PDB file of C-alpha atoms in Angstrom:
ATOM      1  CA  UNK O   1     -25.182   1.912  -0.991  1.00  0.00           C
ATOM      2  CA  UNK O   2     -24.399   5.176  -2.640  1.00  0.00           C
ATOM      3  CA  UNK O   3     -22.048   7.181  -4.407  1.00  0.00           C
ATOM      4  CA  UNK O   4     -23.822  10.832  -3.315  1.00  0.00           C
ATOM      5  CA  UNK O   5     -25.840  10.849  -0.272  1.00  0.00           C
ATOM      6  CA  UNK O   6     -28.957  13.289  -1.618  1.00  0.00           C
ATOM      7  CA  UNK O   7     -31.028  10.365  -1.893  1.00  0.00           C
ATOM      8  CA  UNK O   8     -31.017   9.702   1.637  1.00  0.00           C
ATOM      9  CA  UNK O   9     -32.905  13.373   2.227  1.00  0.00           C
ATOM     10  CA  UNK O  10     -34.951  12.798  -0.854  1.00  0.00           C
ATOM     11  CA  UNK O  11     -36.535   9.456   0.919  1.00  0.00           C
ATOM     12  CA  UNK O  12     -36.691  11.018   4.512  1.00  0.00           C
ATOM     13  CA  UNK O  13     -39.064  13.496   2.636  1.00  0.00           C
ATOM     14  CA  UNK O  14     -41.141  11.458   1.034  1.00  0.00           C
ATOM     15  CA  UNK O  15     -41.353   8.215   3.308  1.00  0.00           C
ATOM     16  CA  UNK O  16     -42.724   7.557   7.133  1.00  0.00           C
ATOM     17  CA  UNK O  17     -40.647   4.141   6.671  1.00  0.00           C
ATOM     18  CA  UNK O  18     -37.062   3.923   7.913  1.00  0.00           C
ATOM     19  CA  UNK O  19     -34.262   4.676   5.813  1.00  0.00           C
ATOM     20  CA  UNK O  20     -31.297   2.558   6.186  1.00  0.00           C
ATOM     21  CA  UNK O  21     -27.748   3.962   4.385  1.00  0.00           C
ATOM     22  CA  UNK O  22     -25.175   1.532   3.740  1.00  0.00           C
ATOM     23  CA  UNK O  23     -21.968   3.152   3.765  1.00  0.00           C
ATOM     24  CA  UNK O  24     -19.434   1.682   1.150  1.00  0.00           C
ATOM     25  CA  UNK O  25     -17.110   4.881   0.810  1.00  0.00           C
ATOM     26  CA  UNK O  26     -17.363   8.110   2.674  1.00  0.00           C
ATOM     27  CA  UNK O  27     -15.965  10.916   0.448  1.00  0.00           C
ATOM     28  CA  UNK O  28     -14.212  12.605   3.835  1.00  0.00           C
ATOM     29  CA  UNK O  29     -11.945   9.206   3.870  1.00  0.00           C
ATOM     30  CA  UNK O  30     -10.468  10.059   0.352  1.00  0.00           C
ATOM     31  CA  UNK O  31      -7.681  12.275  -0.264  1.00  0.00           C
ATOM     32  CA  UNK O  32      -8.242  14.672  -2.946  1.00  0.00           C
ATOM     33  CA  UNK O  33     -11.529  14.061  -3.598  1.00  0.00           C
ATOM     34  CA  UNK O  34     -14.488  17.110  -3.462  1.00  0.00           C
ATOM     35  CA  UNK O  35     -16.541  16.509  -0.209  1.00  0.00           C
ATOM     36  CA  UNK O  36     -19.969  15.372  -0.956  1.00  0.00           C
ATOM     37  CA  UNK O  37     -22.301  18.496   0.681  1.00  0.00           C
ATOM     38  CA  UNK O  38     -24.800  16.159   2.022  1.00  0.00           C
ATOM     39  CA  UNK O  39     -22.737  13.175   3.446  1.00  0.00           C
ATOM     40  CA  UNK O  40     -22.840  14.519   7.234  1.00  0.00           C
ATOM     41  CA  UNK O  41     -26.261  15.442   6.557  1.00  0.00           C
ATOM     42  CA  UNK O  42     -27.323  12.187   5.653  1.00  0.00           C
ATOM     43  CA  UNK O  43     -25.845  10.034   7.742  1.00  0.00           C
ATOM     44  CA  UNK O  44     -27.596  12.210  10.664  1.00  0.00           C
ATOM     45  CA  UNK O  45     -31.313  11.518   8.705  1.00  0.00           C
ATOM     46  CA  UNK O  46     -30.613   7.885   8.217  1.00  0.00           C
ATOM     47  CA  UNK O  47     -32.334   5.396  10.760  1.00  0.00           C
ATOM     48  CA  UNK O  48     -29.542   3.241  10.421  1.00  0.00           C
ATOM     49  CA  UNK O  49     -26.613   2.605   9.151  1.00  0.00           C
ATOM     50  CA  UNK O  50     -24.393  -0.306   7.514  1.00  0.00           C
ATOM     51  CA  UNK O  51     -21.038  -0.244   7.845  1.00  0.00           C
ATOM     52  CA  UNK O  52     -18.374  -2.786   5.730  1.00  0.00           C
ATOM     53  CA  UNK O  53     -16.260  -2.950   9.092  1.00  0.00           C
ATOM     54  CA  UNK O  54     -16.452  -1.810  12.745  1.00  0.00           C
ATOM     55  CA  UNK O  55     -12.754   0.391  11.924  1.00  0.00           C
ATOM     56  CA  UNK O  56     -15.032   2.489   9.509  1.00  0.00           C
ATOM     57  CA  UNK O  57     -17.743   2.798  11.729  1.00  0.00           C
ATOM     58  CA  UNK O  58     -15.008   4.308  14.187  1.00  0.00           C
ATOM     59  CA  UNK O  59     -13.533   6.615  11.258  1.00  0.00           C
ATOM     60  CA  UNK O  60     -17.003   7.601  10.822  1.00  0.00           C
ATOM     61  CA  UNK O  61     -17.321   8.382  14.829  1.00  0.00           C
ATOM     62  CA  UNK O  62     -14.126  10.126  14.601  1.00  0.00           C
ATOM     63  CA  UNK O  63     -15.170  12.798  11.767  1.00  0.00           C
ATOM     64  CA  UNK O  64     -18.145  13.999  13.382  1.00  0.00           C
ATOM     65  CA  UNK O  65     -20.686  12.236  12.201  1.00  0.00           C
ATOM     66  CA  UNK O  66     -24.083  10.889  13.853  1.00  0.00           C
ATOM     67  CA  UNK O  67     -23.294   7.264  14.113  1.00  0.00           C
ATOM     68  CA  UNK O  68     -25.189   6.902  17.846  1.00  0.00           C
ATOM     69  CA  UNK O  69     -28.065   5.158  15.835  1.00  0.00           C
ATOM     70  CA  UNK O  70     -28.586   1.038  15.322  1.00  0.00           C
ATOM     71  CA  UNK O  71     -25.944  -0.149  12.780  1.00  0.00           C
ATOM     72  CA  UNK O  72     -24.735  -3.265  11.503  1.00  0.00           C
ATOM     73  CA  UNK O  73     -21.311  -4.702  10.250  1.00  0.00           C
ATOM     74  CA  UNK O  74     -21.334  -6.342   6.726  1.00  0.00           C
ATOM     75  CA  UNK O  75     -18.070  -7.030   5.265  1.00  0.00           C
ATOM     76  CA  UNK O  76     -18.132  -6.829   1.257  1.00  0.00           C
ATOM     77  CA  UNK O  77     -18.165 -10.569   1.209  1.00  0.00           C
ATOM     78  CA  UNK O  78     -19.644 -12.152  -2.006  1.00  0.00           C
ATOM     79  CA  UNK O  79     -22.410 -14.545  -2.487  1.00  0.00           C
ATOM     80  CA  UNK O  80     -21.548 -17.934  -3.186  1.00  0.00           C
ATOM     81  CA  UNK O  81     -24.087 -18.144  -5.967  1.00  0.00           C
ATOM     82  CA  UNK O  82     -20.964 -16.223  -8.117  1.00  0.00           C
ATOM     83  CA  UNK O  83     -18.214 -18.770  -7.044  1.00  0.00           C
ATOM     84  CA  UNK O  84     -16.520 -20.717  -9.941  1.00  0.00           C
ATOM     85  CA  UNK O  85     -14.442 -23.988  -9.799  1.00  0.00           C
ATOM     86  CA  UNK O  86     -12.398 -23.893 -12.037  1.00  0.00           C
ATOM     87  CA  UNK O  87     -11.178 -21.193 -15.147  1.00  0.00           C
ATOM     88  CA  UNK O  88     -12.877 -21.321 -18.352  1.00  0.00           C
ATOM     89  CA  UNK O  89     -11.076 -18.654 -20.418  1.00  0.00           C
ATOM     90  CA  UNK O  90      -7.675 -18.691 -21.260  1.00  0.00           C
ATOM     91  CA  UNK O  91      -4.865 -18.076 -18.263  1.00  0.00           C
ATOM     92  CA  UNK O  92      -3.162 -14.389 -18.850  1.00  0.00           C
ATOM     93  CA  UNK O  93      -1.461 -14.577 -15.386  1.00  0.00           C
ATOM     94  CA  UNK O  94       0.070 -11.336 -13.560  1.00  0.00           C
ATOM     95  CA  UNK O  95      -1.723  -8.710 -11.282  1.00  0.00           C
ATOM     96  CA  UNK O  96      -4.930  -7.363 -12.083  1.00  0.00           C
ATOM     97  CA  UNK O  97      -7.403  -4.649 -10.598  1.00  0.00           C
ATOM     98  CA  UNK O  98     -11.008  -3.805 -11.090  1.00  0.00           C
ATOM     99  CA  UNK O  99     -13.240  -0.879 -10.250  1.00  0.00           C
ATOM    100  CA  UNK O 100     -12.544   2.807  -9.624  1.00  0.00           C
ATOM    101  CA  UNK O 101      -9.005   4.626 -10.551  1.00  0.00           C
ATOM    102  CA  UNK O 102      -7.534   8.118 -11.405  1.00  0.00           C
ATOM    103  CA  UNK O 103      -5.292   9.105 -13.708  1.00  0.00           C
ATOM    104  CA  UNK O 104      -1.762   9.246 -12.546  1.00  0.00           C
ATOM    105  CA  UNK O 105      -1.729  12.039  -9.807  1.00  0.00           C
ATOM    106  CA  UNK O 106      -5.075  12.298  -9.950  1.00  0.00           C
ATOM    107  CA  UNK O 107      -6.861  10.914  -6.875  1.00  0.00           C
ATOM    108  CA  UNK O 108      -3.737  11.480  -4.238  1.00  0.00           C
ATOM    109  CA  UNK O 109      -2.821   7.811  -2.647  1.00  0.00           C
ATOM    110  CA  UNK O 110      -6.373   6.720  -2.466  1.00  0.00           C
ATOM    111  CA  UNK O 111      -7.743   5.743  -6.638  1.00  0.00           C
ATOM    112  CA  UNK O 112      -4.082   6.705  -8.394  1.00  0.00           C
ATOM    113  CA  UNK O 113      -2.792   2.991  -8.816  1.00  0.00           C
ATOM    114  CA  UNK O 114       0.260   4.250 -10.817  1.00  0.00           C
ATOM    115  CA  UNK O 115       2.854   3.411  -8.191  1.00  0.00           C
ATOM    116  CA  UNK O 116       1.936   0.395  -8.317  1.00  0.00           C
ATOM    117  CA  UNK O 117       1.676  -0.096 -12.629  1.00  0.00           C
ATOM    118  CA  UNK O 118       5.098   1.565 -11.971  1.00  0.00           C
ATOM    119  CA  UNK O 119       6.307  -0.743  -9.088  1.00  0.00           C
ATOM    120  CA  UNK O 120       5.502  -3.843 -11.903  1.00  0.00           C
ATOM    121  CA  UNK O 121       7.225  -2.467 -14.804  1.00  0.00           C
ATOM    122  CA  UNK O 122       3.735  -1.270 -16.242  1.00  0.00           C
ATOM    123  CA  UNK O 123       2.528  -4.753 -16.202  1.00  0.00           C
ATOM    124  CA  UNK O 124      -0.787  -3.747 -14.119  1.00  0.00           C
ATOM    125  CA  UNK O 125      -3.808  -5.086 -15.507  1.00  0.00           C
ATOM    126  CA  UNK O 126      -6.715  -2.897 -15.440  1.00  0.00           C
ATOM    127  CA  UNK O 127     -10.645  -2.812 -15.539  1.00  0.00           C
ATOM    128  CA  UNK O 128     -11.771   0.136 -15.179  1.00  0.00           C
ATOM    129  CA  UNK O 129     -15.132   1.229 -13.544  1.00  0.00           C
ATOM    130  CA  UNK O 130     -15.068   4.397 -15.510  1.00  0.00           C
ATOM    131  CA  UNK O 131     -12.601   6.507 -18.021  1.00  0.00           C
ATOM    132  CA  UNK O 132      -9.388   4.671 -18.603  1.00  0.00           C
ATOM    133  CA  UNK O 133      -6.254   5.632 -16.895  1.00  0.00           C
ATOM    134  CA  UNK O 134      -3.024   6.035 -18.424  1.00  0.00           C
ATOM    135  CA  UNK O 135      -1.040   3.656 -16.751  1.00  0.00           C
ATOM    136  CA  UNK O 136      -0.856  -0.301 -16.876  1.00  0.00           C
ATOM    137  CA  UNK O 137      -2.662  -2.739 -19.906  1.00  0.00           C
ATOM    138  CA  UNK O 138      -6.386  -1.893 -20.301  1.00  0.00           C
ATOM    139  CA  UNK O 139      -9.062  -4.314 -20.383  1.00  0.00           C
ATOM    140  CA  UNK O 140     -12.364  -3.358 -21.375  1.00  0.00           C
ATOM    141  CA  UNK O 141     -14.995  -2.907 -18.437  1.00  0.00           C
ATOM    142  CA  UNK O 142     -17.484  -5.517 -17.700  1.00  0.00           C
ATOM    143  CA  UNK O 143     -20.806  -4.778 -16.819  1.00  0.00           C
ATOM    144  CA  UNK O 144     -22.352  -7.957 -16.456  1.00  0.00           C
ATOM    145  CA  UNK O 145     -21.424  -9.045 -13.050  1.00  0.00           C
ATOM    146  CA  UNK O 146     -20.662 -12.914 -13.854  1.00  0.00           C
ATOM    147  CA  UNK O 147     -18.273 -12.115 -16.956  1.00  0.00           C
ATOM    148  CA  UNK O 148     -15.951 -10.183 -14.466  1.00  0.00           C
ATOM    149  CA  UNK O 149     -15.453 -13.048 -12.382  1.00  0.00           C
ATOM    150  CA  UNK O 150     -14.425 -14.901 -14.812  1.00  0.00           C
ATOM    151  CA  UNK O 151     -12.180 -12.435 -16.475  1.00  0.00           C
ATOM    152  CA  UNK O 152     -10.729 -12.244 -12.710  1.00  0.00           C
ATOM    153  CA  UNK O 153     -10.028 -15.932 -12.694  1.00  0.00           C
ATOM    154  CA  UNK O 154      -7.485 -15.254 -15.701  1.00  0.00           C
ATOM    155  CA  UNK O 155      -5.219 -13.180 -13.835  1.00  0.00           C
ATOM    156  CA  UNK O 156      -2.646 -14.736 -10.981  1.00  0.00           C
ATOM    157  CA  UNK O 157      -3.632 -11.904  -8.158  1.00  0.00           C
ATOM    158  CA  UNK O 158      -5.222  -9.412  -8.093  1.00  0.00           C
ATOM    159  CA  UNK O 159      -4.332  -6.393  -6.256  1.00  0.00           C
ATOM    160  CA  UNK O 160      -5.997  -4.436  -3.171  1.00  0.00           C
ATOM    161  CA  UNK O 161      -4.788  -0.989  -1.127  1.00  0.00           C
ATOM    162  CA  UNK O 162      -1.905   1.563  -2.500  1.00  0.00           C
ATOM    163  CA  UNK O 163       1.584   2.242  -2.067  1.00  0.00           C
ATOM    164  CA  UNK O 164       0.654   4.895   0.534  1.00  0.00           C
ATOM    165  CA  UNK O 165      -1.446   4.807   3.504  1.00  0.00           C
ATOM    166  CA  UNK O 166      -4.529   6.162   3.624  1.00  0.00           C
ATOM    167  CA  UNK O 167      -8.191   6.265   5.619  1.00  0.00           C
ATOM    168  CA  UNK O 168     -10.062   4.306   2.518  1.00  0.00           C
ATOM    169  CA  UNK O 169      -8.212   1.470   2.112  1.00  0.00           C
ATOM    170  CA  UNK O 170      -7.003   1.853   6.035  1.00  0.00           C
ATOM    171  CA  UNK O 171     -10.691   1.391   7.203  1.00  0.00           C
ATOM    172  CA  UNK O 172     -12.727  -0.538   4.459  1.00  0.00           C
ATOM    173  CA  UNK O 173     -12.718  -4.158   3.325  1.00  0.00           C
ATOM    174  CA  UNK O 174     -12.898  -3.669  -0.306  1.00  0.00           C
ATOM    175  CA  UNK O 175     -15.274  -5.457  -2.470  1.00  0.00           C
ATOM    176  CA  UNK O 176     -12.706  -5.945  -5.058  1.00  0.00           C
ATOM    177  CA  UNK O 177     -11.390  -8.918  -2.699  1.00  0.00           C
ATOM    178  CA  UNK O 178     -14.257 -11.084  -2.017  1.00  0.00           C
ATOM    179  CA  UNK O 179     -14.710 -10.912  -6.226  1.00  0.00           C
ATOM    180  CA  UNK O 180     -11.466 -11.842  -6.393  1.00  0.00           C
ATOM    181  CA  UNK O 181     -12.011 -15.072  -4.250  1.00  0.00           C
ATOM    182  CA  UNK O 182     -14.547 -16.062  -5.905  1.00  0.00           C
ATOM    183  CA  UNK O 183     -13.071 -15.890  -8.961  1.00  0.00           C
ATOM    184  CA  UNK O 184     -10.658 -18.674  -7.460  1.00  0.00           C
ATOM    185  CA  UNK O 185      -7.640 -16.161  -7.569  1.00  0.00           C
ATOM    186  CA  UNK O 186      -5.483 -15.229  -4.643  1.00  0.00           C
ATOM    187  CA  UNK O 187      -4.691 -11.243  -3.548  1.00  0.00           C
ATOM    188  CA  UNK O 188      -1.811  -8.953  -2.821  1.00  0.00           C
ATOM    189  CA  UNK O 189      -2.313  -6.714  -0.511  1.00  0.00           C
ATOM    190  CA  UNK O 190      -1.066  -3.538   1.053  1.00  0.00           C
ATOM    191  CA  UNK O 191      -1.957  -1.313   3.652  1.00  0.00           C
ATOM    192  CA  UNK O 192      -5.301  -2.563   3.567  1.00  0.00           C
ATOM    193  CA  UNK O 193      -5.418  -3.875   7.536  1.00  0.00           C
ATOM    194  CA  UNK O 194      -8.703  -5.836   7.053  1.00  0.00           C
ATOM    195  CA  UNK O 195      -7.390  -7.833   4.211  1.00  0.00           C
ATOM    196  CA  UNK O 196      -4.470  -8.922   6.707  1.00  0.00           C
ATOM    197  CA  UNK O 197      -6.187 -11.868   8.069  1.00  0.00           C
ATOM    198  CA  UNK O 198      -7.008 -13.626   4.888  1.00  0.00           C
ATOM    199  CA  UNK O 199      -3.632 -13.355   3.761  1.00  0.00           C
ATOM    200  CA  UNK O 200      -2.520 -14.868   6.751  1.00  0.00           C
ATOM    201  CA  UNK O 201      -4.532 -18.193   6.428  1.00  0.00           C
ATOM    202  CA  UNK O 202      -2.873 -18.414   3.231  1.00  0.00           C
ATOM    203  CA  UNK O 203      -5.444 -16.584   0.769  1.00  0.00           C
ATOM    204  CA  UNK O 204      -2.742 -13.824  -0.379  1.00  0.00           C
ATOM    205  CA  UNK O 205       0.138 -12.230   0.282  1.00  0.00           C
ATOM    206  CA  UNK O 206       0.269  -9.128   2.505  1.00  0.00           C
ATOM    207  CA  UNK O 207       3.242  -6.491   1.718  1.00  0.00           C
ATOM    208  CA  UNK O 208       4.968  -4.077   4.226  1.00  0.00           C
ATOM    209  CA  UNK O 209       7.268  -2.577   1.743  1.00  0.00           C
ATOM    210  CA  UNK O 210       6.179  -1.660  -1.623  1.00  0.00           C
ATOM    211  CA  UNK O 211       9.388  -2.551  -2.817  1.00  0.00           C
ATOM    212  CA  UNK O 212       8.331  -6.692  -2.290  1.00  0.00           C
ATOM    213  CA  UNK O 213       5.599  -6.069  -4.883  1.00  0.00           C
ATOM    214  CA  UNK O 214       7.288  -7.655  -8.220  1.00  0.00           C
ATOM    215  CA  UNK O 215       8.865 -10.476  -5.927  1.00  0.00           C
ATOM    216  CA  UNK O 216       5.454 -11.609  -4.308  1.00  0.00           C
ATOM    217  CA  UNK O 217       3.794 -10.729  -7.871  1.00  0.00           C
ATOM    218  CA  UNK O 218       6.612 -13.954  -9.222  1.00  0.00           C
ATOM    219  CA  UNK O 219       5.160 -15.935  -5.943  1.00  0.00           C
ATOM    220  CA  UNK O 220       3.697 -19.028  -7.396  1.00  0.00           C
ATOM    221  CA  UNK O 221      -0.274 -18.822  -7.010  1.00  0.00           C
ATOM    222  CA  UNK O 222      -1.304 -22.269  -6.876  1.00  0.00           C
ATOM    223  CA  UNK O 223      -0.637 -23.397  -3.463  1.00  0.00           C
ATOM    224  CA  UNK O 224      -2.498 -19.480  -2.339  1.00  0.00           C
ATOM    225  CA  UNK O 225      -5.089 -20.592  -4.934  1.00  0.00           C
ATOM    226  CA  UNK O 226      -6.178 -23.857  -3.261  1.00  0.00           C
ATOM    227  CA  UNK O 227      -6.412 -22.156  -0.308  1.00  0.00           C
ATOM    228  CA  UNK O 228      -8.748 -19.603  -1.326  1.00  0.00           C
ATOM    229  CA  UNK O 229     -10.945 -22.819  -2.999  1.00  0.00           C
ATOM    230  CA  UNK O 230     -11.092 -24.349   0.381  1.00  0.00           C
ATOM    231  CA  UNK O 231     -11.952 -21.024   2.704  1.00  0.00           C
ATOM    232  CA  UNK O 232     -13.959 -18.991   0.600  1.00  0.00           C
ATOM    233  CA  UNK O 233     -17.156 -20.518   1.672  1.00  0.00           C
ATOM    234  CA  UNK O 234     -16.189 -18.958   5.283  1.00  0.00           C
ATOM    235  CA  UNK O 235     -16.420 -15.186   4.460  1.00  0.00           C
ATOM    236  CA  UNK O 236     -20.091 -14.895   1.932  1.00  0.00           C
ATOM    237  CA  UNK O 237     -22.807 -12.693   1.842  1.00  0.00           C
ATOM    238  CA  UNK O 238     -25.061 -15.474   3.347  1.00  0.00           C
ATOM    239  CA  UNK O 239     -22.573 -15.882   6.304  1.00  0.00           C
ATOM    240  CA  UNK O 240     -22.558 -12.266   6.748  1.00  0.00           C
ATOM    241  CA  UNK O 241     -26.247 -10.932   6.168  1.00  0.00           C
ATOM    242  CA  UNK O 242     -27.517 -12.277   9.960  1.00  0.00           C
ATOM    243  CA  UNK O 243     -26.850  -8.296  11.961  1.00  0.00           C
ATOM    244  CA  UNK O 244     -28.501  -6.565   8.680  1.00  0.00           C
ATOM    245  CA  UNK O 245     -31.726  -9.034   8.393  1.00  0.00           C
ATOM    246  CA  UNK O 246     -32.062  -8.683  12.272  1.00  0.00           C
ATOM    247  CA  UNK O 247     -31.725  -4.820  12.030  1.00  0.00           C
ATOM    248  CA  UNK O 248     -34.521  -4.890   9.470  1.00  0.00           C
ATOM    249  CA  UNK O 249     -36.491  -6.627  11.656  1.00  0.00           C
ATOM    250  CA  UNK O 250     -35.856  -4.743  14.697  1.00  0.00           C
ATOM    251  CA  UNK O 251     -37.072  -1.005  12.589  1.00  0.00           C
ATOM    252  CA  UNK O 252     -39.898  -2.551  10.921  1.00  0.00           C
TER     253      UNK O 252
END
């Protein structure tokens, strides 16, 4: 998975062994956002791909790209080796999002979560994966990958998509959500499609109209809690890895 494609050219140079690219973002999905020179380059030098979900792939198939290669579909599930039982730090409640954001009118639709800070009264809380934005209640970042799980499990929801549609969070699955589960704590959603059918087995709560946002953000968590305790062990890494290790097997 990368953030800039280059190494994907660097290791066709340098290796007679296939190269597989796992595609998490593709800069072309974001609005506002600098095309990275070397994404259509490298997804036509990879061997194979990965794609988080079969609606990317097609985005991908759409834009141009070379995606008439062997791929697989992984959603950004989580490994259940991360999964906690039950919250050991203190409950804070509200919304809560981690990762990459913009400033306010920074990113377009896609990283600006402003509108929604905005649609909660400011009461968005934030980790950051890089500068902070100025909008919502910061918390610092976490690095280690185990403390942010846990610092998920304080919040009620946490939050996935935008206020306006878009092809990133139209396409992807985002990784935020699996973390999120197995933190124990339910999601809001919105226009995020493939986030859809977890909230309708009870996981979270999946919005239409921005304006629902502060009621559904009052919703009582605990009965969308339990449900994410008893499902969660349906959507992992382990569950998921089958098409990739097969793939692997298949090139080599």
């Amino acid at each position: 998975e990368l953030h800039q494609f280059w190494p994907v050219l660097a290791l066709k140079e340098r290796t007679d062994k296939p190269v597989i690219l796992n595609i998490h973002d593709l800069n072309s999905a974001r609005p506002a956002v600098a095309l990275d020179r070397y994404e259509e380059e490298a997804i036509a030098a990879a061997d194979a791909l990965v794609w988080v979900t079969d609606d990317y792939r097609l985005f991908g198939e759409a834009m141009g790209f070379a995606t008439d290669k062997p791929y697989a579909i992984v959603p950004n599930y989580v490994s259940s080796r991360w999964f906690i039982d039950k919250p050991v730090l203190p409950h804070i409640g509200g919304v809560c999002i981690h990762g990459g954001m913009a400033q306010r009118g920074d990113d377009g639709a896609s990283l600006d979560f402003s509108p929604i800070a905005d649609l909660l009264g400011g009461q968005l809380h934030l980790f950051p994966g890089g500068a902070d934005p100025d909008y919502g209640i910061i918390h610092p970042t976490e690095i280690d990958y185990g403390i942010l799980i846990h610092r998920l499990s304080q919040f009620d929801w946490g939050f996935s998509g935008s206020v306006y549609p878009n092809p990133v969070w139209g396409s992807t699955l985002p990784t935020k959500v699996g973390e999120c589960f197995a933190a124990g704590t339910p999601v809001i959603a919105m226009n995020c499609p493939a986030v859809k059918p977890f909230c309708d087995i009870g996981m979270g709560i999946y919005l239409d109209d921005p304006r629902d946002l502060p009621a559904a953000a009052a919703t009582d968590p605990a009965p969308y809690r339990k449900c994410v305790l008893e499902n969660r062990g349906r959507f992992t890494t382990e569950r998921a890895i089958a098409p990739l290790v097969e793939m692997y097997k298949a090139l080599l």
